[in-house]
XYZ file of C-alpha atoms in Angstrom:
274
model
C 71.068 -36.669 54.428
C 67.553 -37.580 55.590
C 68.373 -36.444 59.121
C 69.694 -33.131 57.792
C 66.477 -32.560 55.829
C 64.376 -33.315 58.916
C 66.409 -30.832 60.963
C 66.141 -28.227 58.184
C 62.369 -28.504 57.928
C 62.051 -28.503 61.742
C 64.039 -25.263 61.793
C 61.789 -23.717 59.142
C 58.676 -24.699 61.070
C 60.061 -23.238 64.289
C 60.564 -19.902 62.517
C 57.039 -19.724 61.134
C 54.376 -17.578 62.819
C 51.526 -19.360 64.544
C 48.728 -20.131 62.089
C 45.394 -19.596 63.822
C 43.283 -22.706 64.250
C 39.580 -22.077 64.851
C 39.524 -24.846 67.471
C 42.701 -23.968 69.415
C 43.914 -21.107 71.582
C 47.464 -20.536 72.805
C 48.259 -18.347 75.819
C 51.767 -17.591 77.062
C 53.350 -15.174 79.489
C 53.007 -14.131 83.107
C 53.713 -16.902 85.602
C 51.679 -14.864 88.094
C 48.618 -15.443 85.906
C 49.406 -19.032 84.947
C 47.366 -20.916 87.616
C 44.349 -18.715 86.885
C 44.790 -19.078 83.108
C 44.950 -22.861 83.374
C 41.758 -22.828 85.441
C 40.137 -20.676 82.736
C 41.361 -23.080 80.057
C 39.969 -26.141 81.820
C 36.560 -24.583 82.462
C 36.300 -23.133 78.938
C 37.116 -26.489 77.339
C 34.457 -28.190 79.456
C 31.953 -25.630 78.212
C 33.041 -25.860 74.551
C 33.684 -29.413 73.372
C 36.160 -29.744 70.530
C 38.118 -26.653 71.635
C 41.662 -26.843 73.025
C 43.214 -24.083 75.134
C 46.905 -24.202 76.044
C 48.377 -21.893 78.720
C 52.099 -21.689 79.439
C 54.253 -19.373 81.570
C 57.769 -18.087 81.077
C 57.163 -14.482 82.059
C 55.414 -11.502 80.504
C 58.424 -10.657 78.346
C 58.447 -14.097 76.721
C 54.706 -13.951 76.159
C 55.041 -10.539 74.493
C 57.858 -11.810 72.278
C 55.794 -14.805 71.148
C 52.799 -12.549 70.465
C 54.977 -10.243 68.350
C 56.068 -13.286 66.332
C 52.437 -14.293 65.809
C 52.941 -17.600 67.610
C 50.245 -17.231 70.281
C 46.722 -15.882 70.508
C 47.227 -14.093 73.805
C 50.089 -12.793 75.888
C 49.293 -13.021 79.598
C 50.779 -9.850 81.093
C 51.152 -8.624 84.654
C 52.122 -5.176 83.326
C 51.440 -3.040 80.234
C 53.561 -3.857 77.190
C 56.851 -1.996 76.982
C 57.542 0.427 74.094
C 59.937 -1.989 72.392
C 57.357 -4.801 72.628
C 54.685 -2.587 71.081
C 57.161 -1.542 68.391
C 57.744 -5.167 67.369
C 53.988 -5.680 67.047
C 53.751 -2.540 64.919
C 56.616 -3.654 62.685
C 55.216 -7.158 62.193
C 51.463 -6.552 62.182
C 50.918 -2.792 61.900
C 49.283 -2.742 65.334
C 50.422 -2.059 68.907
C 48.237 -4.836 70.296
C 44.871 -4.982 72.006
C 44.793 -5.062 75.820
C 41.930 -6.534 77.833
C 41.845 -6.036 81.616
C 40.908 -9.407 83.104
C 41.702 -9.166 86.842
C 43.201 -7.056 89.609
C 46.089 -8.186 91.763
C 47.629 -6.942 94.978
C 51.407 -7.196 94.784
C 51.949 -8.536 98.279
C 55.132 -8.168 100.310
C 56.147 -11.539 101.739
C 57.906 -11.842 105.107
C 58.814 -14.886 107.171
C 56.195 -15.411 109.927
C 58.955 -15.258 112.567
C 59.873 -11.732 111.488
C 58.342 -9.254 113.998
C 57.908 -6.562 111.306
C 54.259 -6.217 110.297
C 54.183 -3.062 108.162
C 56.579 -1.270 105.838
C 56.179 1.998 103.985
C 56.699 2.350 100.253
C 59.730 4.496 101.034
C 61.212 1.775 103.242
C 60.588 -0.851 100.551
C 62.378 1.306 97.992
C 65.360 1.722 100.306
C 65.403 -1.992 101.222
C 65.356 -3.249 97.643
C 67.819 -0.646 96.387
C 70.263 -1.588 99.158
C 70.087 1.570 101.317
C 68.540 -0.357 104.238
C 70.346 -3.615 104.965
C 69.264 -4.657 108.485
C 65.829 -5.366 109.905
C 66.499 -3.232 112.996
C 66.454 -0.180 110.701
C 62.716 -0.757 110.132
C 61.634 -1.911 113.595
C 62.775 -5.531 113.467
C 65.632 -7.571 114.924
C 69.315 -6.881 114.360
C 69.552 -9.256 111.417
C 70.708 -8.736 107.808
C 67.915 -8.431 105.257
C 67.932 -11.157 102.609
C 66.449 -9.775 99.393
C 64.522 -12.116 97.085
C 63.264 -10.910 93.716
C 62.091 -12.192 90.351
C 64.072 -12.581 87.131
C 64.248 -9.617 84.784
C 61.927 -11.238 82.195
C 59.113 -11.158 84.764
C 56.410 -8.530 84.477
C 56.290 -8.502 88.279
C 60.024 -7.695 88.402
C 59.527 -4.671 86.141
C 56.321 -3.541 87.837
C 58.050 -3.596 91.235
C 61.041 -1.726 89.843
C 58.846 0.987 88.327
C 56.260 1.405 91.083
C 58.242 0.622 94.239
C 61.865 1.353 93.331
C 60.862 4.394 91.243
C 63.083 3.093 88.455
C 66.155 2.598 90.643
C 68.148 -0.620 90.124
C 67.736 -3.545 92.478
C 70.516 -4.090 95.015
C 73.212 -6.366 93.608
C 73.006 -8.911 96.456
C 69.412 -10.021 95.794
C 68.593 -13.685 95.238
C 66.713 -14.282 91.964
C 63.851 -16.778 91.677
C 61.742 -17.812 88.708
C 58.200 -18.007 90.098
C 55.916 -16.740 92.841
C 55.818 -20.217 94.355
C 59.615 -20.348 94.534
C 59.591 -16.877 96.101
C 57.105 -18.060 98.738
C 59.163 -21.177 99.448
C 62.415 -19.266 99.983
C 60.819 -16.636 102.245
C 59.014 -19.265 104.324
C 62.326 -21.046 105.004
C 64.529 -18.030 105.817
C 63.647 -15.750 108.719
C 65.574 -12.774 107.311
C 64.072 -12.946 103.818
C 61.735 -10.518 102.102
C 60.009 -11.138 98.795
C 57.017 -10.052 96.765
C 54.376 -11.613 94.568
C 50.692 -11.991 93.881
C 48.354 -12.005 96.851
C 47.049 -15.362 95.581
C 50.315 -16.956 96.704
C 52.047 -17.156 100.037
C 50.045 -19.397 102.388
C 53.196 -20.080 104.437
C 54.418 -16.487 104.627
C 53.319 -13.288 106.312
C 51.607 -10.757 104.038
C 53.079 -7.470 105.234
C 50.997 -4.291 105.355
C 52.250 -1.469 103.119
C 51.756 2.020 104.563
C 49.657 0.228 107.226
C 47.244 -1.165 104.609
C 46.888 -4.934 104.108
C 46.362 -6.503 100.627
C 42.772 -7.569 101.320
C 39.935 -7.836 98.806
C 38.248 -4.762 100.287
C 41.410 -2.646 100.118
C 42.212 -3.757 96.570
C 38.658 -3.101 95.369
C 38.780 0.353 96.952
C 42.267 1.061 95.556
C 43.577 1.872 99.034
C 46.313 -0.788 98.996
C 49.343 1.023 97.498
C 50.606 -1.746 95.196
C 47.522 -2.756 93.241
C 47.791 -3.596 89.553
C 45.746 -4.922 86.670
C 46.393 -8.196 84.866
C 45.970 -8.295 81.092
C 45.371 -10.473 78.086
C 47.035 -8.949 75.012
C 46.113 -9.985 71.483
C 47.565 -8.790 68.191
C 44.309 -7.158 67.157
C 40.682 -6.962 68.278
C 39.705 -10.517 69.298
C 37.423 -12.254 66.828
C 35.929 -15.714 66.537
C 37.199 -18.122 69.180
C 39.461 -15.437 70.654
C 36.450 -13.192 71.259
C 34.433 -16.076 72.702
C 37.230 -16.748 75.176
C 37.671 -13.113 76.220
C 33.933 -12.615 76.617
C 33.763 -15.723 78.772
C 36.745 -14.649 80.915
C 34.921 -11.369 81.589
C 31.649 -13.171 82.326
C 30.452 -14.037 85.803
C 31.850 -17.572 85.500
C 35.251 -16.379 84.310
C 35.450 -13.742 87.033
C 34.434 -16.344 89.632
C 37.589 -18.235 88.631
C 39.562 -15.014 89.164
C 38.195 -14.903 92.703
C 38.731 -18.626 93.321
C 42.342 -18.286 92.156
C 42.978 -15.691 94.855
C 42.890 -12.621 92.619
C 40.303 -9.880 92.421
C 37.578 -9.484 89.762
C 37.638 -6.276 87.758
C 34.116 -5.562 88.959
C 31.816 -6.710 91.716
C 28.569 -8.483 90.970
C 26.390 -5.441 91.639
C 28.408 -3.364 89.160
C 27.389 -5.444 86.168
């Protein structure tokens, strides 16, 4: 009987919304943003003794779901919230959420270094990932089958790529699914025929392919000339206040944006713009 009561109360607690603690912050969502968010958390806690900041991944969709349940302070998102995610926030909290732009990211196309292809057009990428192009010799490479690698459907990067590169078309059915950018990088680096995508902060062992002859460099991202540039977000239920506001303000400060740069992403402004 005692064990049943413990399980019952554990179930009730798991169903409760997160109760805000003035000394704790919880972030969940985009695995693309996770290394940067953990660096933010560590630096912020060093600056503010007695404060705890927890950052966990799982994908943008999971972060948005936890935010809509009131269980986290921030959803880390590599895309804007979807209509159904905003609807849940509206139903539960009478708000569609508050978005803060915290960084820019180049969605880089990963190739194996042994692949002779060095540039692909957006049109070629759409046809590759939708299954219309199946061999590298169709885009200037060797006569080898293309091995597609893509993220899971709960990933904000998966949806962003589908919307902005595939123009809403479905991914080819033969793609290999991976959970994280690091796993994507690992698979592409080990298979000469593979192609993947992910944040420009990742991929030390892969070739970063030019898109429409433009590389995902800091200069090209800042000038919005690289074709697959996106913003990264922190979403809160409402306008950040108290510790939430302190954290957001700090993330947007010079120190917070330095961590963006150190993590391999791109600040939302340059120093001379502030």
